[in-house]
Structure formats: C-alpha cells, structure tokens
Short mmCIF file of C-alpha atoms in Angstrom, two decimals:
data_model
loop_
_atom_site.label_atom_id
_atom_site.label_comp_id
_atom_site.label_asym_id
_atom_site.label_seq_id
_atom_site.Cartn_x
_atom_site.Cartn_y
_atom_site.Cartn_z
CA MET A 1 2.78 0.77 24.48
CA SER A 2 3.09 2.79 27.41
CA SER A 3 3.57 3.23 31.14
CA ARG A 4 0.91 6.16 31.14
CA ASN A 5 -2.68 5.39 30.50
CA SER A 6 -3.56 8.24 28.13
CA GLN A 7 -2.10 10.94 25.89
CA THR A 8 -2.31 14.47 26.44
CA PRO A 9 -5.66 15.36 24.71
CA ARG A 10 -5.47 16.80 21.41
CA ARG A 11 -8.06 18.02 18.93
CA LEU A 12 -9.53 15.05 16.76
CA PRO A 13 -8.54 15.64 13.22
CA ARG A 14 -11.46 16.04 10.78
CA GLY A 15 -11.95 13.48 8.10
CA ARG A 16 -11.93 14.37 4.34
CA PRO A 17 -14.87 16.74 3.77
CA ARG A 18 -17.90 15.15 2.04
CA ALA A 19 -18.79 16.30 -1.41
CA LYS A 20 -21.89 18.34 -1.36
CA GLU A 21 -23.62 16.04 -3.77
CA ASP A 22 -23.14 13.12 -1.39
CA ARG A 23 -26.86 13.13 -0.31
CA HIS A 24 -26.44 9.84 1.63
CA PHE A 25 -24.12 11.41 4.10
CA VAL A 26 -25.90 12.51 7.26
CA THR A 27 -23.77 15.51 8.82
CA ALA A 28 -25.75 15.67 12.07
CA LEU A 29 -25.29 12.12 12.45
CA ALA A 30 -21.61 12.49 11.84
CA ARG A 31 -21.12 15.23 14.43
CA GLY A 32 -22.81 13.27 16.85
CA LEU A 33 -20.60 10.28 16.46
CA GLU A 34 -17.54 12.83 16.59
CA VAL A 35 -18.75 13.81 19.90
CA LEU A 36 -18.75 10.42 21.23
CA ALA A 37 -15.14 9.71 19.51
CA CYS A 38 -13.72 12.38 21.83
CA PHE A 39 -13.95 10.26 24.77
CA ARG A 40 -10.54 7.93 24.99
CA SER A 41 -9.18 5.76 27.52
CA GLY A 42 -8.44 7.84 30.64
CA ASP A 43 -11.14 10.37 29.86
CA THR A 44 -13.66 10.10 32.58
CA LEU A 45 -15.51 13.56 32.22
CA LEU A 46 -15.41 15.94 29.40
CA GLY A 47 -17.37 19.22 29.21
CA ASN A 48 -18.89 21.06 26.20
CA GLY A 49 -15.86 23.26 26.13
CA ASP A 50 -13.49 20.08 25.93
CA LEU A 51 -15.76 18.28 23.29
CA ALA A 52 -16.03 21.52 21.11
CA GLU A 53 -12.18 21.90 21.15
CA ARG A 54 -11.71 18.38 20.18
CA CYS A 55 -14.15 18.32 17.57
CA ARG A 56 -13.61 21.79 16.06
CA LEU A 57 -17.14 22.64 16.27
CA PRO A 58 -18.93 25.76 17.62
CA LYS A 59 -19.63 25.08 21.35
CA SER A 60 -23.42 25.84 20.80
CA THR A 61 -23.62 22.89 18.28
CA VAL A 62 -21.84 20.65 20.90
CA SER A 63 -24.07 21.67 23.47
CA ARG A 64 -27.25 20.57 21.28
CA LEU A 65 -25.52 17.22 20.45
CA SER A 66 -24.36 16.39 23.85
CA GLN A 67 -27.79 17.04 25.32
CA THR A 68 -29.34 14.66 22.66
CA LEU A 69 -26.80 12.11 23.13
CA ALA A 70 -27.54 12.28 26.76
CA ARG A 71 -31.25 11.87 26.48
CA LEU A 72 -30.48 8.53 24.14
CA GLY A 73 -28.33 7.41 26.80
CA TYR A 74 -25.04 7.53 24.93
CA LEU A 75 -23.95 10.36 27.58
CA ARG A 76 -24.70 11.09 31.14
CA TYR A 77 -24.64 14.46 32.44
CA VAL A 78 -22.95 14.90 35.90
CA ASP A 79 -24.37 17.99 37.73
CA ASP A 80 -22.05 18.88 40.19
CA VAL A 81 -19.20 19.17 37.73
CA ALA A 82 -21.43 20.20 34.65
CA LYS A 83 -19.58 17.73 32.49
CA TYR A 84 -20.40 14.51 30.59
CA ARG A 85 -19.43 10.81 30.89
CA LEU A 86 -20.12 8.06 28.58
CA GLY A 87 -23.48 6.47 29.02
CA GLY A 88 -24.80 2.92 29.19
CA ALA A 89 -25.71 2.91 25.53
CA THR A 90 -22.18 3.05 24.28
CA LEU A 91 -21.09 0.19 26.48
CA ALA A 92 -23.64 -1.69 25.00
CA LEU A 93 -22.49 -0.87 21.41
CA GLY A 94 -18.88 -1.94 22.61
CA SER A 95 -19.86 -4.94 24.40
CA ALA A 96 -21.78 -6.11 21.38
CA MET A 97 -18.72 -5.53 19.11
CA LEU A 98 -16.23 -7.35 21.36
CA SER A 99 -18.49 -10.60 21.87
CA GLY A 100 -18.85 -10.79 18.17
CA MET A 101 -14.93 -11.00 17.72
CA ALA A 102 -14.26 -14.61 18.06
CA ILE A 103 -10.58 -14.01 16.92
CA ARG A 104 -9.95 -12.71 20.45
CA GLN A 105 -11.02 -16.02 22.03
CA LEU A 106 -8.73 -17.60 19.52
CA ALA A 107 -5.69 -15.38 19.88
CA ARG A 108 -5.82 -15.17 23.73
CA PRO A 109 -3.91 -18.38 24.65
CA MET A 110 -1.15 -17.84 21.96
CA MET A 111 -0.93 -14.13 22.82
CA GLN A 112 -0.35 -15.40 26.51
CA GLU A 113 2.50 -17.58 25.38
CA VAL A 114 4.29 -14.74 23.77
CA ALA A 115 3.78 -12.41 26.98
CA ASP A 116 5.16 -15.11 29.15
CA PHE A 117 8.29 -15.59 26.70
CA SER A 118 9.07 -11.94 26.58
CA GLN A 119 7.79 -11.03 30.06
CA ALA A 120 6.10 -7.93 28.33
CA VAL A 121 2.60 -7.11 27.13
CA VAL A 122 1.16 -8.57 24.04
CA ALA A 123 -1.98 -6.74 22.53
CA LEU A 124 -4.27 -7.20 19.77
CA GLY A 125 -5.59 -3.86 18.19
CA VAL A 126 -8.13 -2.47 15.68
CA ARG A 127 -7.62 0.99 13.75
CA VAL A 128 -10.07 3.41 14.64
CA GLY A 129 -9.68 6.92 13.27
CA LEU A 130 -5.95 8.09 13.72
CA GLY A 131 -5.32 5.60 16.51
CA VAL A 132 -5.59 1.91 17.59
CA ILE A 133 -7.78 0.63 20.08
CA TYR A 134 -6.88 -2.59 22.08
CA VAL A 135 -9.28 -5.33 22.03
CA GLU A 136 -7.42 -8.04 23.79
CA VAL A 137 -4.34 -7.66 25.99
CA CYS A 138 -2.12 -10.49 27.65
CA ARG A 139 0.67 -9.61 30.06
CA ASN A 140 3.22 -11.78 31.99
CA LYS A 141 3.09 -11.47 35.75
CA ALA A 142 6.66 -9.86 35.71
CA ALA A 143 5.66 -7.18 33.21
CA LEU A 144 6.80 -3.89 34.54
CA THR A 145 4.26 -1.11 34.60
CA LEU A 146 2.31 -0.70 31.30
CA SER A 147 -1.22 -0.14 32.45
CA LEU A 148 -2.71 -0.29 28.99
CA ASP A 149 -5.66 -2.46 28.85
CA VAL A 150 -8.66 -3.57 26.48
CA GLY A 151 -10.26 -0.23 25.39
CA SER A 152 -7.08 1.64 25.56
CA TRP A 153 -6.23 4.09 22.74
CA VAL A 154 -2.64 4.77 21.26
CA PRO A 155 -1.59 6.95 18.18
CA LEU A 156 -1.20 5.79 14.72
CA ALA A 157 1.83 7.44 13.63
CA THR A 158 4.50 6.66 16.30
CA THR A 159 3.45 3.33 17.90
CA ALA A 160 4.49 0.03 16.40
CA ILE A 161 0.83 -1.28 16.43
CA GLY A 162 -0.35 1.87 14.66
CA ARG A 163 2.33 1.72 12.11
CA ALA A 164 1.50 -1.85 11.53
CA CYS A 165 -1.98 -1.02 10.67
CA LEU A 166 -1.06 1.73 8.34
CA ALA A 167 1.21 -0.84 6.58
CA VAL A 168 -1.66 -3.24 5.84
CA VAL A 169 -4.56 -0.79 4.82
CA ASP A 170 -5.78 -0.71 1.45
CA ASP A 171 -3.51 1.28 -1.16
CA ASP A 172 -6.42 3.70 -1.67
CA GLU A 173 -7.24 4.43 1.90
CA ARG A 174 -3.71 5.15 3.07
CA PRO A 175 -3.32 8.50 1.35
CA ASP A 176 -6.46 9.80 2.92
CA LEU A 177 -5.14 8.67 6.46
CA MET A 178 -1.86 10.27 5.64
CA ALA A 179 -3.56 13.42 4.78
CA GLN A 180 -5.45 13.36 8.03
CA LEU A 181 -2.21 12.70 10.13
CA ARG A 182 -0.53 15.70 8.39
CA ALA A 183 -3.53 17.96 9.18
CA ALA A 184 -3.53 16.83 12.79
CA ASP A 185 0.13 17.93 13.28
CA PRO A 186 1.61 19.97 10.46
CA ALA A 187 4.72 20.80 12.22
CA ALA A 188 5.92 17.32 12.94
CA TRP A 189 4.61 15.83 9.70
CA PRO A 190 8.00 15.89 7.69
CA LYS A 191 9.48 13.73 10.25
CA ARG A 192 6.48 11.63 10.91
CA LYS A 193 6.24 11.00 7.19
CA ARG A 194 9.61 9.79 6.89
CA GLN A 195 9.14 7.30 9.95
CA ILE A 196 5.85 5.94 8.48
CA GLU A 197 7.25 5.30 5.22
CA ALA A 198 10.26 3.59 6.77
CA ALA A 199 7.97 1.45 8.76
CA ILE A 200 5.94 0.40 5.70
CA GLU A 201 9.10 -0.70 4.22
CA GLN A 202 10.02 -2.48 7.16
CA HIS A 203 6.66 -4.27 7.31
CA ARG A 204 7.24 -5.31 3.59
CA LYS A 205 10.80 -6.59 4.09
CA LEU A 206 10.65 -7.99 7.63
CA GLY A 207 6.98 -8.58 8.32
CA CYS A 208 6.94 -6.16 11.28
CA CYS A 209 7.15 -2.58 12.18
CA SER A 210 9.01 -1.21 15.25
CA SER A 211 9.02 1.68 17.40
CA PHE A 212 12.18 2.13 19.61
CA GLY A 213 11.39 5.52 21.87
CA GLU A 214 9.48 7.29 19.25
CA TRP A 215 6.31 7.26 20.92
CA GLN A 216 7.41 7.54 24.54
CA PRO A 217 11.32 7.70 25.12
CA ASP A 218 11.26 4.62 27.68
CA VAL A 219 8.91 2.38 25.54
CA SER A 220 9.90 -0.06 22.66
CA GLY A 221 7.64 -2.50 20.61
CA VAL A 222 7.22 -4.53 17.64
CA ALA A 223 3.88 -5.47 15.75
CA ILE A 224 2.49 -7.23 12.80
CA GLY A 225 -0.54 -5.98 10.74
CA PHE A 226 -2.78 -8.29 8.90
CA ARG A 227 -6.39 -8.43 7.54
CA PRO A 228 -8.39 -11.12 9.31
CA GLY A 229 -11.20 -11.03 6.79
CA ARG A 230 -14.99 -12.10 7.71
CA GLY A 231 -15.83 -8.55 7.87
CA LEU A 232 -13.56 -7.73 10.53
CA PRO A 233 -11.19 -4.30 10.45
CA VAL A 234 -7.80 -4.27 9.89
CA MET A 235 -5.87 -5.57 12.99
CA ALA A 236 -2.39 -5.72 14.45
CA LEU A 237 -0.51 -7.74 17.09
CA ASN A 238 2.35 -6.09 19.21
CA CYS A 239 4.67 -6.87 21.93
CA GLY A 240 6.10 -3.89 23.83
CA GLY A 241 7.14 -2.43 27.23
CA PRO A 242 9.92 -0.75 28.75
CA SER A 243 13.09 -0.13 26.82
CA PHE A 244 15.44 -1.06 29.51
CA SER A 245 14.18 -4.77 29.60
CA LEU A 246 13.38 -5.04 25.75
CA SER A 247 16.35 -4.71 23.67
CA ARG A 248 16.05 -4.06 19.87
CA PRO A 249 17.88 -7.50 19.11
CA PHE A 250 15.56 -9.51 21.55
CA LEU A 251 12.18 -7.87 20.07
CA LEU A 252 13.39 -8.23 16.36
CA GLY A 253 15.18 -11.55 16.67
CA GLU A 254 13.18 -13.48 19.37
CA VAL A 255 9.79 -11.78 19.65
CA ARG A 256 9.12 -11.01 16.05
CA PRO A 257 9.01 -14.58 14.83
CA ARG A 258 6.60 -15.68 17.62
CA LEU A 259 4.10 -12.92 16.87
CA ALA A 260 4.38 -13.94 13.34
CA SER A 261 3.66 -17.54 14.34
CA VAL A 262 0.52 -16.29 16.15
CA VAL A 263 -0.70 -14.39 13.08
CA ARG A 264 -0.29 -17.48 10.91
CA ARG A 265 -2.10 -19.73 13.33
CA LEU A 266 -4.88 -17.14 13.36
CA GLU A 267 -5.15 -17.19 9.40
CA ASP A 268 -5.24 -21.02 9.55
CA SER A 269 -8.11 -20.76 12.23
CA LEU A 270 -10.06 -18.03 10.34
CA GLY A 271 -9.81 -19.65 7.10
CA PRO A 272 -9.12 -18.39 3.59
CA GLN A 273 -10.63 -15.13 3.96
CA ALA A 274 -8.04 -13.87 6.19
CA THR A 275 -4.99 -12.26 4.58
CA ALA A 276 -1.75 -11.23 6.37
CA GLY A 277 -0.38 -7.93 5.43
CA LEU A 278 3.11 -9.53 5.13
CA GLY A 279 3.87 -9.32 1.33
CA ASP A 280 7.10 -10.86 0.47
CA ALA A 281 8.23 -10.97 4.07
CA ARG A 282 6.32 -14.13 4.95
CA SER A 283 9.37 -16.03 4.06
CA ALA A 284 11.25 -13.89 6.49
CA HIS A 285 9.32 -15.42 9.41
CA ALA A 286 11.58 -18.23 10.62
CA ALA A 287 10.10 -20.46 13.21
CA PRO A 288 10.76 -19.40 16.83
CA PRO A 289 13.90 -20.35 18.24
CA ALA A 290 13.86 -23.44 20.44
CA LYS A 291 15.45 -21.62 23.64
CA ARG A 292 15.01 -17.95 24.88
CA ALA A 293 17.94 -15.79 23.88
CA THR A 294 19.27 -13.67 26.82
CA ARG A 295 17.96 -10.25 26.79
CA ALA A 296 20.08 -7.24 27.00
CA ARG A 297 19.46 -5.20 30.14
#
C-alpha cells in the first residue's frame, strides 16, 4: 500500500507470444484490450504516444486502435489536449464485474473490523496482469495518508498483496508470470526473484506474505492469498500503511491472524468451492488475541 496514488508509468510487459497455429486467438482484439489496460489508477489522460510506449506497438497501429475504441465508447477523445480518457463503456464493464462480486459485501464488515483494530487500511484485491487491482477498501478514521481506493493498481512483485496472489496461483501459471516479471525489469530481476521465492515460502509456512519497505521505503504490509472459487479470480486480503505506525511484530503477530480469520469466514460463507492458498500454514493461524498489543512507534 502506498501514500501515493500511482506508480511511475512503465511499459506494459507483453504476454507470452501466441503460437501461429492458435487460430482462436484474435490479435487485433488483444491489442485493443492492451490499449485499454494502459490506463491505471491516476491516469486521467493518455496520448497515442503514451499508449504506444506502454503497449510496445507502433504509433500508427495505436492510433487506429484508439480511434476504433473511441467510436465504440471505450475511449473518449479530448480535443484541447489531443489525448484520450476512458469512456463510459469501460465503466459499465467495471461496474458489472464489481456488482457481480458478492464477496465484497461479505468481506466489507470483517475488513472494517481489522482496519479499526490496526488503525490502518485493509484491501481486497484481484490479480490483473502484473499487478493487483483493489476491489474493496476499508480504512480506519485514524489511518494516515494512503489515498489508494477501489480501482487502484499496485505491482505484483514488490507488494505484500501482489506476492500473496503469486503464492496461490496455479503452479502451471506461475512460471509464465515469473517470465513476464523478468521481461518487465531484467536488471532488477535477480533480487526480485529471490524476494518472490522467499515470499512464496513465507506464505506456505506462515500463511501470509509481507513487504517491509520493499515497494516504497515508508510502507509496510502483510497479505493472505486465497482462491474463492465460483468462477472468481485469485484474490488476496492485505493490511498496510506507514511503516512508522505498523511494526513488523504487530503486523505479523497481531494483524496476520485477524486477516486469516477473515479469509476463513469468507470460505465458510462461500462454501466448499472456496480454497485458501494457505497450504500447511492453516494450523499456524491462531485465534486473534483478545487484547490489542501495543504497537511500536
């Protein structure tokens, strides 16, 4: 989680190339969706040059795609700045998806309990590409900064919630994601790879992933990944905030079991199709302490 609303824009990594014999894959459609995916939380206006850089496509190709998307209502052209913003059709898609996630309504009161206990921010997120998008956010009134809200995007490799999603994806899907993360930032990959592997092991043993200043130096957080079933994507639940108010012992010792309790209660509500990605660590989730421990400042 972060005190800033968006990351420095980076090129979107391209997925694994489709084999030529895959006649069911429509390249033009995929490229159009890539253009839409260029818009992230905090991106109000993007020009064809911005889109071309992020998609790694020729500007002429992006120009045709953006004009087509604008005619269909997925983008809207702003004449005075010669840039595009997302159109109403994308809002309709996002709203339809969110309204179909009953898990948000189930999770909200339980998330608020943890947010009030920790005096921090608790978020439910879904992996999208090489990041996580928040679909529900609860915060305590005393929570400092942290302007992230529903729809915010955070990176997969360096955040607790992103690592938790990586920890519970299918084993045959993770290598592809790791390859994409490597391609996105080759120079940082050796360190990132070690961090991700350690996080996956942490999730297996403790039932959570953590990030203490590894995404942003002033931000700490813990997260638990799980598979809710019922056709829903892999999700993760996190709690995070400024490092000076959330110590490592407090997050791991006090907040972690409470997040685990929320995941278990969601599983019970969703039924047998829900599967937590906790592995052997389920027994490590002790019941939350009766009293709140004093936090290190």
